[in-house]
Coordinates of C-alpha atoms in Angstrom, one line a residue:
M340 CA 41.5 11.3 -3.0
K341 CA 41.4 10.8 0.7
T342 CA 38.0 12.6 0.9
F343 CA 36.5 10.3 -1.7
I344 CA 37.7 7.2 0.2
N345 CA 36.2 8.5 3.4
M346 CA 32.9 9.0 1.6
L347 CA 33.0 5.4 0.4
R348 CA 33.6 4.2 3.9
D349 CA 30.9 6.4 5.5
E350 CA 27.8 4.2 6.1
S351 CA 25.5 6.8 7.6
G352 CA 23.7 7.3 4.2
A353 CA 23.1 3.6 3.9
A354 CA 20.8 3.6 6.9
A355 CA 18.7 6.4 5.4
A356 CA 18.5 4.5 2.1
E357 CA 17.4 1.4 3.8
Y358 CA 14.7 3.3 5.7
A359 CA 13.5 4.9 2.5
L360 CA 13.3 1.4 0.9
I361 CA 11.3 0.1 3.8
L362 CA 9.0 3.1 3.7
A363 CA 8.4 2.6 -0.1
I364 CA 7.6 -1.1 0.4
V365 CA 5.2 -0.3 3.3
G366 CA 3.6 2.5 1.3
G367 CA 3.1 0.2 -1.7
A368 CA 1.5 -2.4 0.5
I369 CA -0.9 0.1 2.0
A370 CA -1.8 1.4 -1.5
I371 CA -2.5 -2.2 -2.7
A372 CA -4.6 -2.9 0.4
A373 CA -6.6 0.3 -0.1
L374 CA -7.3 -0.6 -3.7
A375 CA -8.5 -4.1 -2.7
L376 CA -10.6 -2.7 0.1
G377 CA -12.1 -0.2 -2.3
N378 CA -13.0 -2.9 -4.7
A379 CA -14.6 -5.0 -2.0
V380 CA -16.7 -2.0 -0.7
S381 CA -17.7 -1.1 -4.3
G382 CA -18.9 -4.7 -4.9
A383 CA -20.9 -4.7 -1.7
M384 CA -22.5 -1.4 -2.5
N385 CA -23.4 -2.5 -6.1
G386 CA -25.0 -5.7 -4.6
A387 CA -27.0 -3.6 -2.1
T388 CA -28.1 -1.3 -4.9
A389 CA -29.2 -4.3 -7.0
C390 CA -31.3 -5.6 -4.0
I391 CA -32.9 -2.2 -3.5
N392 CA -33.7 -1.6 -7.2
T393 CA -35.0 -5.0 -7.9
P394 CA -36.5 -6.5 -4.8
T395 CA -37.4 -9.8 -6.6
S396 CA -33.7 -10.5 -7.2
T397 CA -31.9 -13.1 -5.0
C398 CA -30.2 -11.2 -2.2
S399 CA -28.0 -12.7 0.4
A400 CA -29.7 -10.9 3.2
V401 CA -33.3 -11.5 4.2
A402 CA -35.3 -8.4 5.2
S403 CA -37.0 -8.7 8.6

């Protein structure tokens, strides 16, 4: 019983759990940012493709 009580009082594992939680949150934020950036790049590439394939379309950039 004394060993079980000592395990409950030991807080060394709590720090590891907190670091794991922080790591999971940061990892999730990075994943969401990567998805958003990928969608933005995809949209820009699709727009550039449309400008190349149909030169008469209205493109935001003017060729010089």
